[in-house]
Amino acid sequence: FRFPSPIGHISTCPSLIGQCCKTHPGSFQEELVIRPLHSGDIYASFQFRTLWDTDFLQEGQKVSHYRLFPKSLGQVLSKFSVRELHISFTQGFWRTMQWGQPFIPSPPGAELWVWFHDTVSDVDGNWKELTNVLSGIFCASLNFIDLTNTVQPSASFKPLGLGNATDHRFLRYATLPREIVCTENLTPWKKLLPCGSKAGLAVLMKSEKLFHSSFHSQAVHIRPICQQCSSKAWELRQTLNVVFDLHTSGQGKKEWSLFKMFSRTLTEACPLASSSKVYVDITDNPEGELFELSPATPLLGQAVVLGDRRTYSVYDLSRAETFGQLRSFNLLLRWKGDSGDMLRPLLHAERYVAGFGLQTGEIHTVIYNNHPYRAFPVLLMDSVPWYLQLYIHTLTVTSKSRDNKPSYIHYQPAKDRHRPHLLEMLIQLPPHSMTEVTVQFERALLKWTEYTPDPNHGFYVGSSVVSALVPSMVAMRTNFTQDQPLFSSFVPVKEESSYFVRVYTEPLLVNLPTPDFSMPYNVICLTCTVVAVGYGSFYNLLTRTFQVDEPSPPLSKRLANLIRRMRGVPLLT
Amino acid sequence: MGLLSDPNRRKALTGLLTRLNTPICIVCYLAGIVWFMGLAFEPFTLRTYMSENAMGSTMVEERFSSGERALSLAKEFDAHKRKAGGMPVEWLVKAMQSRGLEVFTQSFSRKLPFPDENKERYMVRGTNVYGILRAPRAPRTEALVITAPCSPGNTNNQAVALLLALAQYFRNQIYWAKDIIFLVNEHDLIGTQAWLEGYHHTNITGMEYSPLQGRAGSIQAALSLELSSDVITSLDLVLEGLNGQLPNLDLANLFYAFCQKLGVLCTIQGKLQRNDWDTAEGYTHAAQTMMLMVLKQACGRSWGDHGLFLRYHIEAASVRGINSFRHYKTDATTIGRLLEGMVRKLNNLLERLHQSYFFYLLPSLSRFVSIGYYMPAFGLLAVILLLRVSFPGLCHCFSVSLQPSSPGVLTVLTPVVISHLTGVALYLLPVHLQEMAVEHFPVSETEAVVLTAIAIYTAGLALPHNTQRLLSGEGTEQGWKVLKLTALLYLAVLLGCTALINFSLGFILAVTLVPITASITPHMPKALYAVVMVLLSPAFTILYCVFIYQELIEAPVSVSEGWMLFLSVISQGILDHALYGSLVYPLLALFIYPCWLMFWNILFWN
């Protein structure tokens, strides 16, 4: 059963609830990071974390009491023996060259990857059911995930939570690059939050504003983590990333505020949250020369994110003074400087289809290592649908116009109509270089029922995934403490000198040879007629031997001849 | 078919065909010509209509208003262009960046096979500047392109400025679903070619270019803008692309629809539309417009920057502002609105433009002739060749020549091979021998190339007759029949294939080649027929086309001017082949001319 109307309860008696949260196993944190971007745009990243000290997967234990953790997800986890689940819905493409690295990357469209528990015997069956259930929960077309677009990457997707599962038989990965994300996906996502969209940071999520942006991405990550390493806990992270565009939303004025971004201001924290904070990245603005931030805050925080030490202004929503006298918190950010040039992120990748015509083509994946002196390896994962028939012998990897031999290649060829190509490679990127991976393909001619309703739009090929440990500029923090901001603690850091980055390239839109569907009837009739009438009768005409038919002799003559033959005299002609 | 399987009736049919062969051929020829001329008659054509649903019902509202600003920008651009003595790359990059685009440049260089005297260039070095407007919440899979060439002198400043003004306006809108690429290319077609090859990472013409840094997925459509004055009187739509490819008719319909909506005068082939189809003038006007299109399409070159996009399956058209002395004026804001409307509708596309026709002729912007209507005109001409094949003497000797012991095959082989070797020489030598020619004769490289081509062409006339004697001695009656049979079939296949790809070229060649090739035999008065054959040879066809074209664009030329034009057309044809991969020159040199030489050989058979 669910906690009856928690909000009403809590607002009347916040202190009581605060206590109860500590006693009960499970906690909820929310935070919003705002990063003013070089280009004048603004990046807002929401993270909500729900922790629950229980184990769904223990034998014989049936969890039926849910508090903060959404029941719909909990049941799914236990029913399908899911060890780890990551799902993201993204509308738009993250522009690394302008915006830098995102906190949690995601490819355009929908992405789903799941590690199943190693007790599962029928992984494919579980996967199929799971995608259908998730499709219902998130109102998305995840039911289009089937064996033809599911792969089992051998190295690119390691579990992010507890446990060292390495047997990729229990991993399933699929993307739907064509999936369109909209309000209907946002609403069920918001419902998973303990406070819904009624209190806390989630009140800012008005869909008409969130979808009036350059980039929108929402995700759910569920994984088992180790809480003080005494017991296993389940962590549910819901993230929502959005980038607002200066040009389309400003009337020439270079300023941002919470109200302008979300058409709402904050009035309270989510009463169920143990911490509720707003961070503003002011690293590039130590003296306030780039932008002006109001209200100012005395609280400053530092975090090491993506190999860089960043400084943040922190606004704690659980404290009343944050809201001021108006009892409303509206952050205002006024730009003073000019928008800068393009960035040069250390790792960057892009992809395109080369060539023309409808028969063959070539997929180019270009990976940039912009580190001035360090080389580092990256894992490239490509999953290509079967209707692009890869010529794997044409695979070339070149860096600095020299052949670059991958140290590890895992290639699984496609089976027509059954499974996609999977190509994973470990490539060493020389410092300050551009590495180009090319592979040629032939476009298959589909059966006429296999075409989508709009075949001339083209067919999508999902993003390729570049995963790497990038050398860090500053020492990364390896100890995993509770007081770290959420955005800097998602991917566990194993060593100080490098940090983990995943870069998604753009999906591809490839045209396949398409019959003219607008007149199938004419075409079928005409060709059949021509073949039947023309070919048939000509064949008949050419193979038939013509000879003059001798009219058969009348009966009397035949009788006469019979008699003559018996008599032995010459026959009549 | 019962007709054919009955031996008596079959005999009657072949008898009829044999007896009436010549009259039937003459009737077919005349019918073909009349059919073709009838295509321009309005009751026989169809009214254009928008086939694509995504562009039809969804009317868009145009709000572009900074035409004035564009014009002042044009002046600024002009000043910077003068200062830089070419393309003001840095200024353009800054201008695009300040408008919120992702800006990239591409440098390219190309050494022409021989100097282009029309445009006075030989070593071409240039830079393309392009800015990408990233559509919000789009995954970089689809793009539209708007290009404006940065031409030398005063031309096209307004086009570039309008491009920038549109970029600024477009950047502030939220409704884009496809990225929009604003391309300013230098050295017109060479720049476009370099950019397209860079974008698709191909190299088909030996261009040297730097790789592109920014891309935006598969390009769905492209518009090229050419504008040289502040106000214009009409907009001209140019559709003919490389190798006679045409964009989808819906693109023309889109342009026409917006011209109607905004009240802009629009022309095609520089000719306004007339409403009086039932008068002689009205018909002549439509026929002239269509003939211009046929001539332009036949020559296989790209008549604007758009023409090179078509190879990459990108629907493209050029919009050209014309400033003549009409008093009906259109300002830059209206042109901007027209482009805005077109781009917004293209932005609404769910699929590539594919609903409407790809093969058509336009006697006016609102009327079109589809492939089903114009193909019979060609078919009537082509059937003459087949009828001549079925001429009984020919058929009989063919079956004889197939017997291995017969000398027929060999007699045919020598003229065929020698004709084709002449063709190969015509294709290869002009460009490769230019240095030698320049050394020995007082001519420029371009003249050397053209004159070498003409010299080889003429030498070919002297060379191959009597070649069959090399192997088999005296030419036999049977020999020329076999040769003619081969040549007729060859020509029929050649013309048929050409007409499928480029109807205009196939039709023009058929009109001139079919009558003489169908009737040629060695028993005719040689001198007279030699003159007629030469006058109907492919080179003279080009010459006639030059004169007719000049006549049709109302700029008639004298004979000597025409001759100079003819020479430049040949050099342009060779250049187009080398630079952009136009196929007309190799087609004529390697196939049509040798085929014609085979008939020439028949005339001098003895």
PDB file of C-alpha atoms in Angstrom, chain B residues 1-222:
ATOM      1  CA  MET B   1      -0.371 -12.913 -80.650  1.00  0.00           C
ATOM      2  CA  GLY B   2      -2.601 -15.166 -82.579  1.00  0.00           C
ATOM      3  CA  LEU B   3      -1.662 -12.899 -85.451  1.00  0.00           C
ATOM      4  CA  LEU B   4       1.960 -13.921 -85.176  1.00  0.00           C
ATOM      5  CA  SER B   5       1.494 -17.633 -84.619  1.00  0.00           C
ATOM      6  CA  ASP B   6      -0.563 -17.993 -87.740  1.00  0.00           C
ATOM      7  CA  PRO B   7       2.019 -18.357 -90.517  1.00  0.00           C
ATOM      8  CA  ASN B   8      -0.199 -16.922 -93.193  1.00  0.00           C
ATOM      9  CA  ARG B   9      -1.112 -13.834 -91.289  1.00  0.00           C
ATOM     10  CA  ARG B  10       2.450 -13.456 -90.159  1.00  0.00           C
ATOM     11  CA  LYS B  11       3.556 -13.526 -93.701  1.00  0.00           C
ATOM     12  CA  ALA B  12       0.970 -10.926 -94.566  1.00  0.00           C
ATOM     13  CA  LEU B  13       2.125  -8.675 -91.728  1.00  0.00           C
ATOM     14  CA  THR B  14       5.791  -8.880 -92.603  1.00  0.00           C
ATOM     15  CA  GLY B  15       4.852  -8.378 -96.217  1.00  0.00           C
ATOM     16  CA  LEU B  16       3.010  -5.231 -95.300  1.00  0.00           C
ATOM     17  CA  LEU B  17       5.870  -3.969 -93.185  1.00  0.00           C
ATOM     18  CA  THR B  18       8.339  -4.657 -95.958  1.00  0.00           C
ATOM     19  CA  ARG B  19       6.298  -3.122 -98.656  1.00  0.00           C
ATOM     20  CA  LEU B  20       5.329  -0.044 -96.736  1.00  0.00           C
ATOM     21  CA  ASN B  21       8.564   0.244 -94.788  1.00  0.00           C
ATOM     22  CA  THR B  22       9.606   3.635 -96.071  1.00  0.00           C
ATOM     23  CA  PRO B  23       6.188   5.302 -95.853  1.00  0.00           C
ATOM     24  CA  ILE B  24       5.693   3.968 -92.331  1.00  0.00           C
ATOM     25  CA  CYS B  25       9.076   5.304 -91.306  1.00  0.00           C
ATOM     26  CA  ILE B  26       8.312   8.717 -92.740  1.00  0.00           C
ATOM     27  CA  VAL B  27       4.950   8.813 -91.018  1.00  0.00           C
ATOM     28  CA  CYS B  28       6.538   7.796 -87.703  1.00  0.00           C
ATOM     29  CA  TYR B  29       9.159  10.507 -87.988  1.00  0.00           C
ATOM     30  CA  LEU B  30       6.628  13.203 -88.757  1.00  0.00           C
ATOM     31  CA  ALA B  31       4.317  11.932 -86.050  1.00  0.00           C
ATOM     32  CA  GLY B  32       7.179  12.040 -83.531  1.00  0.00           C
ATOM     33  CA  ILE B  33       7.975  15.641 -84.365  1.00  0.00           C
ATOM     34  CA  VAL B  34       4.340  16.692 -84.325  1.00  0.00           C
ATOM     35  CA  TRP B  35       3.731  14.894 -81.047  1.00  0.00           C
ATOM     36  CA  PHE B  36       6.673  16.679 -79.512  1.00  0.00           C
ATOM     37  CA  MET B  37       5.559  20.063 -80.726  1.00  0.00           C
ATOM     38  CA  GLY B  38       2.070  19.293 -79.493  1.00  0.00           C
ATOM     39  CA  LEU B  39       3.370  18.872 -75.961  1.00  0.00           C
ATOM     40  CA  ALA B  40       3.525  22.628 -75.563  1.00  0.00           C
ATOM     41  CA  PHE B  41      -0.142  23.017 -76.492  1.00  0.00           C
ATOM     42  CA  GLU B  42      -1.953  23.753 -73.274  1.00  0.00           C
ATOM     43  CA  PRO B  43      -4.951  21.418 -73.602  1.00  0.00           C
ATOM     44  CA  PHE B  44      -2.525  18.537 -73.931  1.00  0.00           C
ATOM     45  CA  THR B  45      -0.626  19.352 -70.749  1.00  0.00           C
ATOM     46  CA  LEU B  46      -1.530  18.882 -67.113  1.00  0.00           C
ATOM     47  CA  ARG B  47      -1.891  21.591 -64.513  1.00  0.00           C
ATOM     48  CA  THR B  48       0.742  21.361 -61.791  1.00  0.00           C
ATOM     49  CA  TYR B  49      -0.452  20.424 -58.356  1.00  0.00           C
ATOM     50  CA  MET B  50       1.193  19.835 -55.022  1.00  0.00           C
ATOM     51  CA  SER B  51       1.486  16.116 -54.407  1.00  0.00           C
ATOM     52  CA  GLU B  52       3.261  16.209 -51.083  1.00  0.00           C
ATOM     53  CA  ASN B  53       0.768  16.323 -48.250  1.00  0.00           C
ATOM     54  CA  ALA B  54       3.207  17.787 -45.756  1.00  0.00           C
ATOM     55  CA  MET B  55       3.635  20.834 -47.944  1.00  0.00           C
ATOM     56  CA  GLY B  56       0.115  21.204 -49.162  1.00  0.00           C
ATOM     57  CA  SER B  57      -2.368  21.869 -46.451  1.00  0.00           C
ATOM     58  CA  THR B  58      -0.046  23.221 -43.793  1.00  0.00           C
ATOM     59  CA  MET B  59       0.014  26.844 -44.712  1.00  0.00           C
ATOM     60  CA  VAL B  60       2.694  28.840 -42.986  1.00  0.00           C
ATOM     61  CA  GLU B  61       2.745  32.481 -42.082  1.00  0.00           C
ATOM     62  CA  GLU B  62       5.695  34.529 -43.241  1.00  0.00           C
ATOM     63  CA  ARG B  63       6.982  37.137 -40.852  1.00  0.00           C
ATOM     64  CA  PHE B  64      10.414  37.962 -42.109  1.00  0.00           C
ATOM     65  CA  SER B  65      10.763  41.720 -41.991  1.00  0.00           C
ATOM     66  CA  SER B  66      14.416  42.652 -42.120  1.00  0.00           C
ATOM     67  CA  GLY B  67      14.798  43.149 -45.843  1.00  0.00           C
ATOM     68  CA  GLU B  68      16.108  46.676 -45.317  1.00  0.00           C
ATOM     69  CA  ARG B  69      18.715  45.409 -42.923  1.00  0.00           C
ATOM     70  CA  ALA B  70      19.731  42.819 -45.484  1.00  0.00           C
ATOM     71  CA  LEU B  71      20.346  45.533 -48.042  1.00  0.00           C
ATOM     72  CA  SER B  72      22.571  47.527 -45.721  1.00  0.00           C
ATOM     73  CA  LEU B  73      24.342  44.281 -44.921  1.00  0.00           C
ATOM     74  CA  ALA B  74      24.885  43.815 -48.643  1.00  0.00           C
ATOM     75  CA  LYS B  75      26.752  47.101 -48.783  1.00  0.00           C
ATOM     76  CA  GLU B  76      28.872  46.083 -45.845  1.00  0.00           C
ATOM     77  CA  PHE B  77      29.575  42.741 -47.463  1.00  0.00           C
ATOM     78  CA  ASP B  78      30.488  44.472 -50.694  1.00  0.00           C
ATOM     79  CA  ALA B  79      32.983  46.706 -48.900  1.00  0.00           C
ATOM     80  CA  HIS B  80      34.599  43.745 -47.203  1.00  0.00           C
ATOM     81  CA  LYS B  81      34.669  41.796 -50.412  1.00  0.00           C
ATOM     82  CA  ARG B  82      36.502  44.608 -52.151  1.00  0.00           C
ATOM     83  CA  LYS B  83      38.926  44.931 -49.281  1.00  0.00           C
ATOM     84  CA  ALA B  84      39.668  41.217 -49.182  1.00  0.00           C
ATOM     85  CA  GLY B  85      39.825  41.038 -52.965  1.00  0.00           C
ATOM     86  CA  GLY B  86      37.659  37.943 -52.938  1.00  0.00           C
ATOM     87  CA  MET B  87      35.627  36.189 -50.342  1.00  0.00           C
ATOM     88  CA  PRO B  88      35.776  38.014 -46.987  1.00  0.00           C
ATOM     89  CA  VAL B  89      36.089  34.799 -45.021  1.00  0.00           C
ATOM     90  CA  GLU B  90      36.753  36.265 -41.603  1.00  0.00           C
ATOM     91  CA  TRP B  91      33.968  38.768 -41.837  1.00  0.00           C
ATOM     92  CA  LEU B  92      31.547  36.068 -42.921  1.00  0.00           C
ATOM     93  CA  VAL B  93      32.608  33.776 -40.114  1.00  0.00           C
ATOM     94  CA  LYS B  94      32.080  36.548 -37.585  1.00  0.00           C
ATOM     95  CA  ALA B  95      28.800  37.560 -39.114  1.00  0.00           C
ATOM     96  CA  MET B  96      27.469  34.023 -38.947  1.00  0.00           C
ATOM     97  CA  GLN B  97      28.817  33.417 -35.461  1.00  0.00           C
ATOM     98  CA  SER B  98      27.193  36.544 -34.131  1.00  0.00           C
ATOM     99  CA  ARG B  99      23.908  35.255 -35.496  1.00  0.00           C
ATOM    100  CA  GLY B 100      24.220  32.153 -33.384  1.00  0.00           C
ATOM    101  CA  LEU B 101      25.255  29.638 -36.012  1.00  0.00           C
ATOM    102  CA  GLU B 102      27.940  26.997 -35.749  1.00  0.00           C
ATOM    103  CA  VAL B 103      30.399  28.195 -38.355  1.00  0.00           C
ATOM    104  CA  PHE B 104      32.918  26.146 -40.287  1.00  0.00           C
ATOM    105  CA  THR B 105      35.098  26.800 -43.287  1.00  0.00           C
ATOM    106  CA  GLN B 106      36.407  24.582 -46.006  1.00  0.00           C
ATOM    107  CA  SER B 107      39.280  25.421 -48.274  1.00  0.00           C
ATOM    108  CA  PHE B 108      39.641  23.792 -51.645  1.00  0.00           C
ATOM    109  CA  SER B 109      41.822  24.007 -54.680  1.00  0.00           C
ATOM    110  CA  ARG B 110      41.423  22.683 -58.163  1.00  0.00           C
ATOM    111  CA  LYS B 111      43.618  22.875 -61.186  1.00  0.00           C
ATOM    112  CA  LEU B 112      41.481  22.906 -64.280  1.00  0.00           C
ATOM    113  CA  PRO B 113      42.553  20.626 -67.134  1.00  0.00           C
ATOM    114  CA  PHE B 114      42.900  23.742 -69.263  1.00  0.00           C
ATOM    115  CA  PRO B 115      42.099  27.403 -68.637  1.00  0.00           C
ATOM    116  CA  ASP B 116      38.463  28.334 -68.637  1.00  0.00           C
ATOM    117  CA  GLU B 117      38.313  31.410 -70.814  1.00  0.00           C
ATOM    118  CA  ASN B 118      34.692  32.230 -70.079  1.00  0.00           C
ATOM    119  CA  LYS B 119      35.388  32.666 -66.402  1.00  0.00           C
ATOM    120  CA  GLU B 120      39.079  33.347 -66.690  1.00  0.00           C
ATOM    121  CA  ARG B 121      40.305  30.773 -64.271  1.00  0.00           C
ATOM    122  CA  TYR B 122      42.851  28.019 -64.261  1.00  0.00           C
ATOM    123  CA  MET B 123      44.248  27.447 -60.782  1.00  0.00           C
ATOM    124  CA  VAL B 124      41.276  27.803 -58.493  1.00  0.00           C
ATOM    125  CA  ARG B 125      41.749  28.279 -54.790  1.00  0.00           C
ATOM    126  CA  GLY B 126      38.959  29.225 -52.516  1.00  0.00           C
ATOM    127  CA  THR B 127      37.136  28.877 -49.261  1.00  0.00           C
ATOM    128  CA  ASN B 128      33.582  27.943 -48.509  1.00  0.00           C
ATOM    129  CA  VAL B 129      32.003  29.310 -45.368  1.00  0.00           C
ATOM    130  CA  TYR B 130      28.982  27.623 -43.920  1.00  0.00           C
ATOM    131  CA  GLY B 131      27.024  28.023 -40.757  1.00  0.00           C
ATOM    132  CA  ILE B 132      24.725  25.426 -39.301  1.00  0.00           C
ATOM    133  CA  LEU B 133      21.601  26.413 -37.491  1.00  0.00           C
ATOM    134  CA  ARG B 134      20.983  23.542 -35.130  1.00  0.00           C
ATOM    135  CA  ALA B 135      17.337  22.783 -34.826  1.00  0.00           C
ATOM    136  CA  PRO B 136      16.219  22.606 -31.198  1.00  0.00           C
ATOM    137  CA  ARG B 137      15.628  19.093 -29.928  1.00  0.00           C
ATOM    138  CA  ALA B 138      16.569  17.533 -33.266  1.00  0.00           C
ATOM    139  CA  PRO B 139      19.123  14.750 -33.412  1.00  0.00           C
ATOM    140  CA  ARG B 140      21.161  16.069 -36.355  1.00  0.00           C
ATOM    141  CA  THR B 141      19.798  13.600 -38.802  1.00  0.00           C
ATOM    142  CA  GLU B 142      18.209  15.883 -41.362  1.00  0.00           C
ATOM    143  CA  ALA B 143      19.185  19.181 -42.875  1.00  0.00           C
ATOM    144  CA  LEU B 144      18.172  21.772 -45.425  1.00  0.00           C
ATOM    145  CA  VAL B 145      20.678  23.861 -47.323  1.00  0.00           C
ATOM    146  CA  ILE B 146      20.438  27.444 -48.496  1.00  0.00           C
ATOM    147  CA  THR B 147      23.362  28.570 -50.584  1.00  0.00           C
ATOM    148  CA  ALA B 148      24.406  31.855 -52.086  1.00  0.00           C
ATOM    149  CA  PRO B 149      27.478  32.048 -54.286  1.00  0.00           C
ATOM    150  CA  CYS B 150      30.021  34.723 -53.495  1.00  0.00           C
ATOM    151  CA  SER B 151      30.704  35.874 -57.023  1.00  0.00           C
ATOM    152  CA  PRO B 152      33.400  38.278 -58.117  1.00  0.00           C
ATOM    153  CA  GLY B 153      32.487  41.885 -58.782  1.00  0.00           C
ATOM    154  CA  ASN B 154      29.201  43.360 -57.749  1.00  0.00           C
ATOM    155  CA  THR B 155      27.001  40.377 -58.282  1.00  0.00           C
ATOM    156  CA  ASN B 156      25.228  38.360 -55.647  1.00  0.00           C
ATOM    157  CA  ASN B 157      25.974  40.667 -52.715  1.00  0.00           C
ATOM    158  CA  GLN B 158      22.294  40.916 -51.980  1.00  0.00           C
ATOM    159  CA  ALA B 159      21.949  37.146 -52.026  1.00  0.00           C
ATOM    160  CA  VAL B 160      24.626  36.691 -49.378  1.00  0.00           C
ATOM    161  CA  ALA B 161      23.195  39.495 -47.297  1.00  0.00           C
ATOM    162  CA  LEU B 162      19.691  38.089 -47.517  1.00  0.00           C
ATOM    163  CA  LEU B 163      21.097  34.728 -46.496  1.00  0.00           C
ATOM    164  CA  LEU B 164      22.584  36.279 -43.366  1.00  0.00           C
ATOM    165  CA  ALA B 165      19.401  38.172 -42.574  1.00  0.00           C
ATOM    166  CA  LEU B 166      17.397  34.977 -42.952  1.00  0.00           C
ATOM    167  CA  ALA B 167      19.870  33.148 -40.726  1.00  0.00           C
ATOM    168  CA  GLN B 168      19.381  35.737 -38.025  1.00  0.00           C
ATOM    169  CA  TYR B 169      15.631  35.542 -38.276  1.00  0.00           C
ATOM    170  CA  PHE B 170      15.542  31.754 -38.454  1.00  0.00           C
ATOM    171  CA  ARG B 171      17.823  31.428 -35.449  1.00  0.00           C
ATOM    172  CA  ASN B 172      15.237  33.021 -33.214  1.00  0.00           C
ATOM    173  CA  GLN B 173      12.478  30.630 -34.168  1.00  0.00           C
ATOM    174  CA  ILE B 174      11.679  27.488 -32.246  1.00  0.00           C
ATOM    175  CA  TYR B 175       9.833  25.502 -34.897  1.00  0.00           C
ATOM    176  CA  TRP B 176      12.727  24.044 -36.839  1.00  0.00           C
ATOM    177  CA  ALA B 177      12.779  20.294 -37.111  1.00  0.00           C
ATOM    178  CA  LYS B 178      15.738  20.038 -39.457  1.00  0.00           C
ATOM    179  CA  ASP B 179      19.096  21.717 -39.173  1.00  0.00           C
ATOM    180  CA  ILE B 180      19.577  24.486 -41.690  1.00  0.00           C
ATOM    181  CA  ILE B 181      22.920  24.957 -43.375  1.00  0.00           C
ATOM    182  CA  PHE B 182      23.722  28.399 -44.752  1.00  0.00           C
ATOM    183  CA  LEU B 183      26.456  28.018 -47.301  1.00  0.00           C
ATOM    184  CA  VAL B 184      28.366  30.809 -49.007  1.00  0.00           C
ATOM    185  CA  ASN B 185      30.483  29.221 -51.675  1.00  0.00           C
ATOM    186  CA  GLU B 186      33.303  30.732 -53.640  1.00  0.00           C
ATOM    187  CA  HIS B 187      33.989  30.113 -57.339  1.00  0.00           C
ATOM    188  CA  ASP B 188      30.360  29.156 -57.864  1.00  0.00           C
ATOM    189  CA  LEU B 189      30.054  25.541 -59.029  1.00  0.00           C
ATOM    190  CA  ILE B 190      33.586  24.512 -58.108  1.00  0.00           C
ATOM    191  CA  GLY B 191      32.965  25.648 -54.538  1.00  0.00           C
ATOM    192  CA  THR B 192      29.649  23.842 -54.390  1.00  0.00           C
ATOM    193  CA  GLN B 193      31.236  20.711 -55.784  1.00  0.00           C
ATOM    194  CA  ALA B 194      34.038  20.859 -53.221  1.00  0.00           C
ATOM    195  CA  TRP B 195      31.554  21.333 -50.415  1.00  0.00           C
ATOM    196  CA  LEU B 196      29.303  18.516 -51.546  1.00  0.00           C
ATOM    197  CA  GLU B 197      32.198  16.152 -52.006  1.00  0.00           C
ATOM    198  CA  GLY B 198      33.500  17.123 -48.592  1.00  0.00           C
ATOM    199  CA  TYR B 199      30.115  16.654 -47.005  1.00  0.00           C
ATOM    200  CA  HIS B 200      29.675  13.219 -48.492  1.00  0.00           C
ATOM    201  CA  HIS B 201      33.355  12.340 -48.244  1.00  0.00           C
ATOM    202  CA  THR B 202      33.642  11.312 -51.853  1.00  0.00           C
ATOM    203  CA  ASN B 203      36.098  12.308 -54.481  1.00  0.00           C
ATOM    204  CA  ILE B 204      34.883  11.823 -57.992  1.00  0.00           C
ATOM    205  CA  THR B 205      36.483  14.739 -59.787  1.00  0.00           C
ATOM    206  CA  GLY B 206      39.973  15.020 -58.346  1.00  0.00           C
ATOM    207  CA  MET B 207      39.195  18.061 -56.246  1.00  0.00           C
ATOM    208  CA  GLU B 208      41.496  18.867 -53.356  1.00  0.00           C
ATOM    209  CA  TYR B 209      39.638  20.038 -50.311  1.00  0.00           C
ATOM    210  CA  SER B 210      39.983  20.130 -46.567  1.00  0.00           C
ATOM    211  CA  PRO B 211      37.627  17.797 -44.703  1.00  0.00           C
ATOM    212  CA  LEU B 212      34.486  19.290 -43.236  1.00  0.00           C
ATOM    213  CA  GLN B 213      34.303  19.721 -39.486  1.00  0.00           C
ATOM    214  CA  GLY B 214      30.594  20.111 -39.043  1.00  0.00           C
ATOM    215  CA  ARG B 215      27.782  18.119 -40.534  1.00  0.00           C
ATOM    216  CA  ALA B 216      24.074  17.870 -40.039  1.00  0.00           C
ATOM    217  CA  GLY B 217      22.963  14.503 -41.286  1.00  0.00           C
ATOM    218  CA  SER B 218      21.296  13.730 -44.565  1.00  0.00           C
ATOM    219  CA  ILE B 219      20.346  16.782 -46.608  1.00  0.00           C
ATOM    220  CA  GLN B 220      16.731  16.755 -47.661  1.00  0.00           C
ATOM    221  CA  ALA B 221      16.529  19.743 -49.980  1.00  0.00           C
ATOM    222  CA  ALA B 222      18.560  22.720 -51.069  1.00  0.00           C
TER     223      ALA B 222
END
